[in-house]
Amino acid sequence: FRSTRSSGINAEYGRSGIMEGERCFVLWKTVAQWGSLIHGWVSERGLTGTVLTLFEIHSGDDTEGQPFYGMDVWLLQHVIMALGKEGKAELMMGESEDFSDAGVKFY
């Protein structure tokens, strides 16, 4: 994942990237494709209906070797929000600004 600076752009999902404020991620998979991979992994392991931390998803022992292992937390948040719009997940924000205590419930 790479981020670069851009100016004056609100959150915008494109086919190959996300732009928000001063961040721009260029992606080799769309946000929807990342969401499908993560939701598929959750479903395969019978974890729907449970709450996982964002850390467990991007850096947990169980996700090592998955394509989303090591995903930037900022990007993961956007992927989870997109899953939320589909009714497949709910992002549960904690009090930390860096999302270190955020969780997600999958449906």
XYZ file of C-alpha atoms in Angstrom:
107
model
C 0.000 0.000 0.000
C 1.278 3.450 -0.772
C 0.050 6.796 0.368
C 0.836 10.153 -1.125
C -0.292 13.717 -0.513
C -3.157 15.403 -2.315
C -5.025 18.541 -1.354
C -8.625 19.539 -0.819
C -10.286 16.238 -1.701
C -13.066 14.674 0.373
C -13.281 10.905 0.843
C -13.687 9.518 -2.620
C -13.603 5.873 -3.730
C -12.308 5.182 -7.184
C -11.646 2.024 -9.089
C -8.036 1.991 -8.027
C -7.741 4.254 -5.006
C -9.101 6.269 -2.139
C -8.555 9.979 -1.702
C -9.363 11.754 1.550
C -7.965 15.057 2.690
C -4.229 14.845 2.207
C -4.090 11.077 1.747
C -4.318 9.068 -1.416
C -4.018 5.300 -1.541
C -3.434 3.610 -4.856
C -4.883 0.108 -4.666
C -4.400 -3.012 -6.754
C -7.805 -4.259 -5.562
C -10.936 -2.162 -5.126
C -12.302 -1.448 -1.656
C -15.156 -3.854 -2.462
C -12.696 -6.605 -3.430
C -10.771 -6.147 -0.173
C -14.068 -6.269 1.704
C -15.029 -9.483 -0.043
C -11.693 -11.088 0.859
C -11.990 -10.115 4.524
C -15.662 -11.073 4.796
C -14.932 -14.392 3.083
C -12.139 -15.108 5.574
C -14.472 -14.281 8.484
C -17.247 -16.493 7.078
C -14.920 -19.429 6.365
C -13.782 -19.420 9.992
C -17.282 -19.161 11.429
C -16.609 -15.746 12.938
C -19.780 -14.010 11.753
C -21.647 -12.589 14.733
C -18.411 -12.054 16.649
C -16.376 -8.919 17.271
C -12.768 -8.725 16.110
C -10.376 -5.863 16.684
C -8.890 -4.137 13.677
C -5.517 -5.309 14.979
C -6.646 -8.943 14.818
C -7.629 -8.430 11.190
C -4.513 -6.629 9.942
C -1.840 -8.113 12.211
C -3.251 -11.091 14.089
C -1.646 -14.515 14.100
C -4.728 -15.987 12.413
C -4.495 -13.615 9.447
C -0.807 -14.120 8.741
C -0.483 -15.191 5.117
C -3.788 -13.597 4.105
C -3.666 -10.910 1.385
C -4.947 -8.298 3.861
C -2.319 -9.092 6.517
C -0.402 -5.883 7.246
C -3.081 -3.673 5.670
C -2.874 -0.041 6.735
C -5.409 0.665 9.520
C -6.728 3.746 7.704
C -7.475 1.668 4.603
C -8.938 -1.174 6.685
C -11.322 1.318 8.283
C -12.578 2.305 4.810
C -12.982 -1.339 3.802
C -15.002 -2.053 6.967
C -17.160 1.037 6.383
C -17.890 -0.209 2.852
C -18.881 -3.604 4.277
C -21.113 -1.714 6.705
C -22.964 -0.086 3.811
C -23.663 -3.606 2.515
C -24.948 -4.729 5.938
C -22.044 -7.157 6.374
C -20.155 -5.431 9.189
C -20.410 -2.764 11.862
C -17.413 -0.647 12.837
C -17.247 -0.058 16.590
C -15.107 2.940 17.342
C -13.166 3.149 20.552
C -11.811 6.287 22.107
C -8.434 6.220 20.386
C -7.853 8.386 17.320
C -5.507 5.804 15.803
C -8.222 3.079 15.808
C -6.075 0.882 18.076
C -9.108 0.052 20.201
C -11.671 -0.149 17.377
C -13.525 -3.354 16.654
C -15.797 -4.741 13.987
C -18.783 -7.050 14.206
C -19.394 -9.117 11.102
C -22.800 -10.277 9.842
